[in-house]
Amino acid sequence: MGRLWHTTNIYMHSPIHEYAEKLTSLLPDPLKVIYLTNSGSEANDLAMLMARVYTGNFDVITFRGGYHGASPYAMGLTSMAAYKYPIATGIGCHTTMCPDVFRGPWGGSGCRDSPVQTIRECNCSPDCCQANDMYVQQLKEVLDTSVSQQIAGFFAEPIQGIGGVVQYPKGFLKEAYKLVRERGGVCIADETIEEDGLQQNSTQVGTYLLTELAKLRDKFGIIGDIRGKGLLIGVEMVKDKVSREPLPGVEMNEIFEDCKDMGLLIGKGGVYGQMSRIKPPMCITKDDADFALAVFGLAIQRQMARRL
Ligand SMILES: Cc1ncc(COP(=O)(O)O)c(C=O)c1O
């Protein structure tokens, strides 16, 4: 607070350059240009503008269930009813089906690049993923029917956060990016960059959390799915594992309140409010993870007892 960091882009000074250099060192080539903005919404506003000006095209595609911000321009990219208002936004913005291998029409037990898979069955041979092919087909249909021949771009979170920590079939984004580029569009990954050094901790503690939460899923009927990567983890709560219907809001709130009273704050999310979103600070330790697992496990156990 004692140092001047930023007044306006007119007066450039060294901390901004140092920060930009540090940021680019985390990005793969050729991503070496940084433009700093004040918020995620503003970043996406700018990305949409740049995609349109750069390509000379207008249409953009996003996933249903995606959250990309709430500014009037970014609201058009967002596809969650809770964040939409009856105003004119989103001209030229179109959506495609989110490749959700747990809740969506297609998905199996081998779709994800993860140690934890869905509880759904799978008939695919090791070198193919039928669910992925079906979701790619959905995007092809949007490209063939909803947009003009040439498009400006495709926005996707690498893992869909607020929409429910949705982890797509492995290889989906690669295929989607190819289709989008063939139609003249640019591909925009909407995500916050992990800090150096903490990436390793995220992988270690995050993978531990994922696999331990999967054990809770196998134990309790109302935990339908565990997914995510690093320290962005989703726990999808269901009425039961056969119907996979979302756990009602009243029950979700009871679990959240119970966790809070025991000292654990968990995020909410999902198109139906059925997700517990775990996204702790990246410096958390294995002991912190064990505490969270114990509290969450107890809250679920109590909820199961309430349902009897
Ligand atoms: C993926 C993603 N994009 C954009 C935003 C919007 O960011 P902001 O709230 O800073 O405008 C968010 C906010 O949570 C987000 O999760």
Tab-separated table of C-alpha atoms and ligand atoms in Angstrom:
chain	number	residue	atom	x	y	z
A	1	MET	CA	0.000	0.000	0.000
A	2	GLY	CA	2.969	2.268	0.522
A	3	ARG	CA	4.036	1.975	-3.134
A	4	LEU	CA	2.473	3.440	-6.246
A	5	TRP	CA	1.627	0.510	-8.565
A	6	HIS	CA	-0.827	1.744	-11.113
A	7	THR	CA	-2.563	4.956	-12.026
A	8	THR	CA	-3.400	4.646	-15.724
A	9	ASN	CA	-2.031	2.807	-18.772
A	10	ILE	CA	-0.595	6.144	-19.957
A	11	TYR	CA	2.087	6.003	-17.264
A	12	MET	CA	3.848	2.664	-17.623
A	13	HIS	CA	6.313	1.665	-14.939
A	14	SER	CA	8.485	-1.301	-14.048
A	15	PRO	CA	6.266	-3.379	-11.680
A	16	ILE	CA	3.739	-3.863	-14.500
A	17	HIS	CA	6.479	-5.105	-16.831
A	18	GLU	CA	7.905	-7.379	-14.141
A	19	TYR	CA	4.465	-8.819	-13.506
A	20	ALA	CA	3.790	-9.328	-17.238
A	21	GLU	CA	7.117	-11.121	-17.671
A	22	LYS	CA	6.398	-13.416	-14.740
A	23	LEU	CA	2.973	-14.189	-16.163
A	24	THR	CA	4.226	-14.962	-19.683
A	25	SER	CA	6.873	-17.303	-18.251
A	26	LEU	CA	3.961	-19.542	-17.144
A	27	LEU	CA	2.383	-19.603	-20.611
A	28	PRO	CA	3.324	-21.824	-23.550
A	29	ASP	CA	4.728	-20.216	-26.726
A	30	PRO	CA	3.548	-18.182	-28.599
A	31	LEU	CA	1.398	-16.639	-25.826
A	32	LYS	CA	3.666	-13.746	-24.910
A	33	VAL	CA	1.434	-10.687	-25.008
A	34	ILE	CA	-0.343	-9.543	-21.855
A	35	TYR	CA	-3.143	-7.014	-21.493
A	36	LEU	CA	-4.117	-6.385	-17.883
A	37	THR	CA	-7.765	-5.726	-17.025
A	38	ASN	CA	-9.697	-5.115	-13.814
A	39	SER	CA	-11.930	-8.179	-13.833
A	40	GLY	CA	-12.802	-11.397	-15.585
A	41	SER	CA	-15.845	-9.829	-17.216
A	42	GLU	CA	-13.751	-7.027	-18.625
A	43	ALA	CA	-11.154	-9.522	-19.904
A	44	ASN	CA	-13.876	-11.426	-21.753
A	45	ASP	CA	-15.438	-8.233	-23.126
A	46	LEU	CA	-12.058	-7.367	-24.541
A	47	ALA	CA	-11.400	-10.912	-25.802
A	48	MET	CA	-14.715	-10.895	-27.681
A	49	LEU	CA	-13.982	-7.492	-29.160
A	50	MET	CA	-10.471	-8.541	-30.201
A	51	ALA	CA	-11.695	-11.839	-31.688
A	52	ARG	CA	-14.246	-9.964	-33.787
A	53	VAL	CA	-11.896	-7.246	-34.941
A	54	TYR	CA	-9.027	-9.674	-35.634
A	55	THR	CA	-11.087	-12.191	-37.613
A	56	GLY	CA	-13.504	-9.756	-39.193
A	57	ASN	CA	-16.245	-12.203	-38.175
A	58	PHE	CA	-19.050	-11.824	-35.660
A	59	ASP	CA	-20.432	-15.081	-34.248
A	60	VAL	CA	-19.034	-16.578	-31.059
A	61	ILE	CA	-19.827	-19.931	-29.456
A	62	THR	CA	-19.775	-20.872	-25.768
A	63	PHE	CA	-20.853	-23.869	-23.710
A	64	ARG	CA	-24.285	-24.068	-22.114
A	65	GLY	CA	-23.726	-23.764	-18.374
A	66	GLY	CA	-20.667	-21.550	-18.794
A	67	TYR	CA	-20.082	-18.418	-16.715
A	68	HIS	CA	-17.949	-15.764	-18.389
A	69	GLY	CA	-19.020	-12.648	-16.517
A	70	ALA	CA	-21.937	-10.329	-15.905
A	71	SER	CA	-21.080	-7.122	-17.730
A	72	PRO	CA	-23.645	-6.403	-20.465
A	73	TYR	CA	-21.272	-7.687	-23.180
A	74	ALA	CA	-19.965	-10.737	-21.265
A	75	MET	CA	-23.502	-11.661	-20.163
A	76	GLY	CA	-24.073	-12.732	-23.750
A	77	LEU	CA	-21.315	-15.315	-23.355
A	78	THR	CA	-22.654	-16.556	-20.032
A	79	SER	CA	-25.184	-19.348	-20.291
A	80	MET	CA	-26.710	-19.818	-16.835
A	81	ALA	CA	-30.284	-18.623	-16.216
A	82	ALA	CA	-29.385	-17.332	-12.748
A	83	TYR	CA	-27.107	-14.728	-14.336
A	84	LYS	CA	-29.319	-13.691	-17.258
A	85	TYR	CA	-31.674	-10.709	-17.239
A	86	PRO	CA	-34.467	-9.730	-19.634
A	87	ILE	CA	-32.369	-7.263	-21.551
A	88	ALA	CA	-30.868	-7.310	-25.019
A	89	THR	CA	-27.473	-9.020	-24.749
A	90	GLY	CA	-25.620	-11.657	-26.658
A	91	ILE	CA	-26.224	-10.671	-30.270
A	92	GLY	CA	-24.057	-13.075	-32.240
A	93	CYS	CA	-23.475	-15.327	-29.198
A	94	HIS	CA	-24.485	-18.979	-29.572
A	95	THR	CA	-24.184	-22.000	-27.330
A	96	THR	CA	-23.312	-25.636	-27.805
A	97	MET	CA	-23.994	-28.562	-25.479
A	98	CYS	CA	-21.581	-28.774	-22.590
A	99	PRO	CA	-19.745	-32.114	-22.749
A	100	ASP	CA	-20.740	-33.130	-19.232
A	101	VAL	CA	-19.924	-36.842	-19.003
A	102	PHE	CA	-21.789	-37.298	-15.684
A	103	ARG	CA	-25.082	-35.425	-16.199
A	104	GLY	CA	-25.175	-35.074	-19.975
A	105	PRO	CA	-26.741	-37.602	-22.371
A	106	TRP	CA	-23.397	-39.285	-23.062
A	107	GLY	CA	-20.574	-40.273	-20.777
A	108	GLY	CA	-18.846	-43.279	-19.323
A	109	SER	CA	-16.175	-44.509	-16.995
A	110	GLY	CA	-13.214	-43.772	-19.244
A	111	CYS	CA	-13.904	-40.275	-20.600
A	112	ARG	CA	-11.818	-38.105	-18.319
A	113	ASP	CA	-8.122	-37.475	-18.056
A	114	SER	CA	-8.298	-38.090	-14.307
A	115	PRO	CA	-7.643	-40.737	-11.659
A	116	VAL	CA	-11.365	-40.430	-10.795
A	117	GLN	CA	-13.973	-41.388	-13.403
A	118	THR	CA	-17.781	-41.232	-13.411
A	119	ILE	CA	-19.966	-44.040	-12.054
A	120	ARG	CA	-21.463	-44.508	-15.541
A	121	GLU	CA	-20.644	-47.585	-17.608
A	122	CYS	CA	-18.580	-47.558	-20.766
A	123	ASN	CA	-18.427	-49.846	-23.795
A	124	CYS	CA	-15.680	-48.004	-25.645
A	125	SER	CA	-12.451	-49.652	-26.708
A	126	PRO	CA	-9.361	-48.008	-25.150
A	127	ASP	CA	-8.599	-45.905	-28.234
A	128	CYS	CA	-12.047	-44.317	-28.690
A	129	CYS	CA	-14.569	-42.255	-26.718
A	130	GLN	CA	-18.102	-42.376	-28.098
A	131	ALA	CA	-19.264	-39.666	-25.683
A	132	ASN	CA	-16.591	-37.316	-26.999
A	133	ASP	CA	-17.671	-38.053	-30.593
A	134	MET	CA	-21.302	-37.248	-29.724
A	135	TYR	CA	-20.451	-33.944	-28.042
A	136	VAL	CA	-18.193	-32.967	-30.945
A	137	GLN	CA	-21.139	-33.755	-33.233
A	138	GLN	CA	-23.240	-31.257	-31.243
A	139	LEU	CA	-20.663	-28.542	-31.915
A	140	LYS	CA	-20.607	-29.480	-35.617
A	141	GLU	CA	-24.384	-29.040	-35.707
A	142	VAL	CA	-24.134	-25.585	-34.137
A	143	LEU	CA	-21.485	-24.685	-36.721
A	144	ASP	CA	-23.708	-25.991	-39.522
A	145	THR	CA	-26.959	-24.419	-38.361
A	146	SER	CA	-26.650	-21.471	-35.951
A	147	VAL	CA	-23.722	-19.379	-37.147
A	148	SER	CA	-22.456	-17.951	-40.391
A	149	GLN	CA	-19.798	-19.726	-42.474
A	150	GLN	CA	-16.985	-17.875	-40.746
A	151	ILE	CA	-16.961	-17.303	-36.987
A	152	ALA	CA	-15.091	-14.992	-34.633
A	153	GLY	CA	-14.339	-17.446	-31.857
A	154	PHE	CA	-15.089	-20.051	-29.241
A	155	PHE	CA	-14.928	-19.338	-25.498
A	156	ALA	CA	-14.491	-22.187	-23.025
A	157	GLU	CA	-13.281	-22.609	-19.507
A	158	PRO	CA	-10.784	-25.529	-19.519
A	159	ILE	CA	-12.853	-26.867	-16.598
A	160	GLN	CA	-16.304	-25.274	-16.268
A	161	GLY	CA	-16.220	-23.610	-12.839
A	162	ILE	CA	-19.442	-21.993	-11.615
A	163	GLY	CA	-21.449	-24.189	-14.015
A	164	GLY	CA	-20.398	-27.200	-11.965
A	165	VAL	CA	-16.666	-27.979	-12.249
A	166	VAL	CA	-17.464	-29.846	-15.454
A	167	GLN	CA	-14.511	-31.760	-16.808
A	168	TYR	CA	-14.868	-32.563	-20.497
A	169	PRO	CA	-13.873	-35.814	-22.211
A	170	LYS	CA	-10.153	-35.877	-22.854
A	171	GLY	CA	-9.414	-34.581	-26.322
A	172	PHE	CA	-12.689	-32.633	-26.656
A	173	LEU	CA	-11.120	-29.174	-26.650
A	174	LYS	CA	-8.437	-30.246	-29.130
A	175	GLU	CA	-11.092	-31.355	-31.624
A	176	ALA	CA	-13.321	-28.359	-30.907
A	177	TYR	CA	-10.407	-25.941	-31.418
A	178	LYS	CA	-9.626	-27.563	-34.778
A	179	LEU	CA	-13.236	-27.167	-35.974
A	180	VAL	CA	-13.379	-23.554	-34.780
A	181	ARG	CA	-10.093	-22.653	-36.489
A	182	GLU	CA	-11.279	-24.272	-39.730
A	183	ARG	CA	-14.165	-21.791	-39.636
A	184	GLY	CA	-11.833	-18.822	-39.146
A	185	GLY	CA	-12.376	-18.448	-35.390
A	186	VAL	CA	-9.954	-17.998	-32.522
A	187	CYS	CA	-10.081	-20.105	-29.347
A	188	ILE	CA	-10.294	-18.352	-26.006
A	189	ALA	CA	-9.479	-20.228	-22.789
A	190	ASP	CA	-11.207	-18.397	-19.930
A	191	GLU	CA	-9.177	-19.280	-16.812
A	192	THR	CA	-7.166	-17.527	-13.420
A	193	ILE	CA	-3.039	-18.657	-13.884
A	194	GLU	CA	-1.624	-20.597	-11.039
A	195	GLU	CA	1.309	-19.174	-9.174
A	196	ASP	CA	4.757	-20.664	-9.549
A	197	GLY	CA	5.650	-23.316	-6.975
A	198	LEU	CA	2.078	-23.661	-5.848
A	199	GLN	CA	1.230	-25.643	-8.993
A	200	GLN	CA	3.003	-28.700	-7.588
A	201	ASN	CA	1.190	-28.391	-4.264
A	202	SER	CA	-2.115	-28.061	-6.135
A	203	THR	CA	-1.449	-31.303	-8.006
A	204	GLN	CA	-0.368	-33.226	-4.919
A	205	VAL	CA	-2.989	-32.072	-2.419
A	206	GLY	CA	-5.654	-31.813	-5.145
A	207	THR	CA	-5.116	-35.391	-6.363
A	208	TYR	CA	-5.188	-36.586	-2.754
A	209	LEU	CA	-8.490	-34.731	-2.178
A	210	LEU	CA	-9.954	-36.123	-5.420
A	211	THR	CA	-9.157	-39.734	-4.628
A	212	GLU	CA	-10.284	-39.472	-0.987
A	213	LEU	CA	-13.545	-37.773	-2.029
A	214	ALA	CA	-14.096	-40.616	-4.512
A	215	LYS	CA	-14.041	-42.979	-1.512
A	216	LEU	CA	-16.817	-40.898	0.094
A	217	ARG	CA	-18.752	-41.096	-3.199
A	218	ASP	CA	-18.500	-44.887	-3.129
A	219	LYS	CA	-19.768	-44.878	0.477
A	220	PHE	CA	-22.702	-42.436	0.291
A	221	GLY	CA	-25.672	-42.639	-2.107
A	222	ILE	CA	-26.113	-38.872	-2.407
A	223	ILE	CA	-22.630	-38.182	-3.776
A	224	GLY	CA	-22.948	-38.782	-7.514
A	225	ASP	CA	-19.663	-37.638	-8.958
A	226	ILE	CA	-16.236	-36.294	-8.041
A	227	ARG	CA	-14.248	-34.392	-10.631
A	228	GLY	CA	-11.777	-31.625	-11.275
A	229	LYS	CA	-8.063	-31.082	-11.452
A	230	GLY	CA	-5.533	-29.681	-9.026
A	231	LEU	CA	-7.372	-27.597	-6.461
A	232	LEU	CA	-10.541	-27.016	-8.468
A	233	ILE	CA	-12.743	-29.884	-7.368
A	234	GLY	CA	-16.450	-30.517	-7.792
A	235	VAL	CA	-18.684	-32.811	-5.774
A	236	GLU	CA	-21.976	-33.428	-7.550
A	237	MET	CA	-24.813	-34.238	-5.162
A	238	VAL	CA	-27.747	-36.352	-6.334
A	239	LYS	CA	-31.028	-37.706	-4.973
A	240	ASP	CA	-29.750	-41.150	-5.879
A	241	LYS	CA	-27.162	-42.636	-8.151
A	242	VAL	CA	-29.617	-44.333	-10.518
A	243	SER	CA	-31.694	-41.286	-11.507
A	244	ARG	CA	-28.758	-38.850	-11.040
A	245	GLU	CA	-31.408	-36.189	-10.284
A	246	PRO	CA	-29.888	-33.147	-8.545
A	247	LEU	CA	-30.090	-33.084	-4.737
A	248	PRO	CA	-32.751	-30.476	-3.814
A	249	GLY	CA	-31.586	-27.047	-2.652
A	250	VAL	CA	-32.960	-27.554	0.876
A	251	GLU	CA	-30.730	-30.552	1.403
A	252	MET	CA	-27.729	-28.828	-0.204
A	253	ASN	CA	-28.170	-25.944	2.238
A	254	GLU	CA	-28.331	-28.275	5.228
A	255	ILE	CA	-25.005	-29.782	4.211
A	256	PHE	CA	-23.410	-26.355	3.599
A	257	GLU	CA	-24.652	-25.066	6.979
A	258	ASP	CA	-23.398	-28.150	8.782
A	259	CYS	CA	-19.950	-27.818	7.161
A	260	LYS	CA	-19.846	-24.111	8.030
A	261	ASP	CA	-20.727	-24.793	11.674
A	262	MET	CA	-17.862	-27.283	11.836
A	263	GLY	CA	-15.431	-24.728	10.359
A	264	LEU	CA	-15.414	-25.604	6.659
A	265	LEU	CA	-16.529	-23.222	3.903
A	266	ILE	CA	-17.465	-24.834	0.588
A	267	GLY	CA	-18.547	-23.052	-2.605
A	268	LYS	CA	-21.846	-23.621	-4.368
A	269	GLY	CA	-22.399	-24.085	-8.079
A	270	GLY	CA	-23.939	-26.090	-10.878
A	271	VAL	CA	-26.810	-25.253	-13.207
A	272	TYR	CA	-29.233	-26.803	-10.657
A	273	GLY	CA	-27.325	-25.640	-7.562
A	274	GLN	CA	-26.337	-29.275	-7.012
A	275	MET	CA	-22.581	-28.805	-6.799
A	276	SER	CA	-20.248	-28.398	-3.879
A	277	ARG	CA	-17.286	-26.532	-5.298
A	278	ILE	CA	-13.998	-26.955	-3.489
A	279	LYS	CA	-11.431	-24.352	-4.515
A	280	PRO	CA	-9.235	-23.593	-1.518
A	281	PRO	CA	-6.148	-21.364	-1.425
A	282	MET	CA	-3.355	-23.135	-3.275
A	283	CYS	CA	-1.125	-23.186	-0.191
A	284	ILE	CA	-3.316	-25.664	1.731
A	285	THR	CA	-1.572	-28.664	3.298
A	286	LYS	CA	-2.495	-32.358	3.468
A	287	ASP	CA	-3.597	-31.778	7.085
A	288	ASP	CA	-6.022	-29.078	5.891
A	289	ALA	CA	-7.308	-31.528	3.281
A	290	ASP	CA	-7.796	-34.212	5.956
A	291	PHE	CA	-9.767	-31.738	8.087
A	292	ALA	CA	-11.984	-30.853	5.117
A	293	LEU	CA	-12.546	-34.523	4.282
A	294	ALA	CA	-13.467	-35.369	7.874
A	295	VAL	CA	-15.934	-32.469	8.163
A	296	PHE	CA	-17.490	-33.060	4.759
A	297	GLY	CA	-17.800	-36.806	5.411
A	298	LEU	CA	-19.540	-36.126	8.739
A	299	ALA	CA	-21.935	-33.601	7.176
A	300	ILE	CA	-22.906	-36.143	4.505
A	301	GLN	CA	-23.343	-38.855	7.121
A	302	ARG	CA	-25.692	-36.560	9.083
A	303	GLN	CA	-27.627	-35.728	5.918
A	304	MET	CA	-28.083	-39.414	5.152
A	305	ALA	CA	-29.431	-39.880	8.693
A	306	ARG	CA	-31.881	-36.951	8.230
A	307	ARG	CA	-33.237	-38.598	5.076
A	308	LEU	CA	-34.193	-41.848	6.877
B	1	LIG	C1	-14.481	-18.424	-15.742
B	1	LIG	C2	-14.880	-17.049	-15.326
B	1	LIG	N1	-14.874	-16.065	-16.232
B	1	LIG	C3	-15.230	-14.794	-15.895
B	1	LIG	C4	-15.604	-14.490	-14.613
B	1	LIG	C5	-16.014	-13.063	-14.273
B	1	LIG	O1	-15.044	-12.480	-13.486
B	1	LIG	P1	-15.354	-11.110	-12.658
B	1	LIG	O2	-16.294	-11.480	-11.550
B	1	LIG	O3	-13.989	-10.718	-12.149
B	1	LIG	O4	-15.918	-10.135	-13.607
B	1	LIG	C6	-15.620	-15.477	-13.626
B	1	LIG	C7	-16.027	-15.163	-12.242
B	1	LIG	O5	-16.118	-15.989	-11.371
B	1	LIG	C8	-15.260	-16.809	-13.991
B	1	LIG	O6	-15.295	-17.807	-13.104
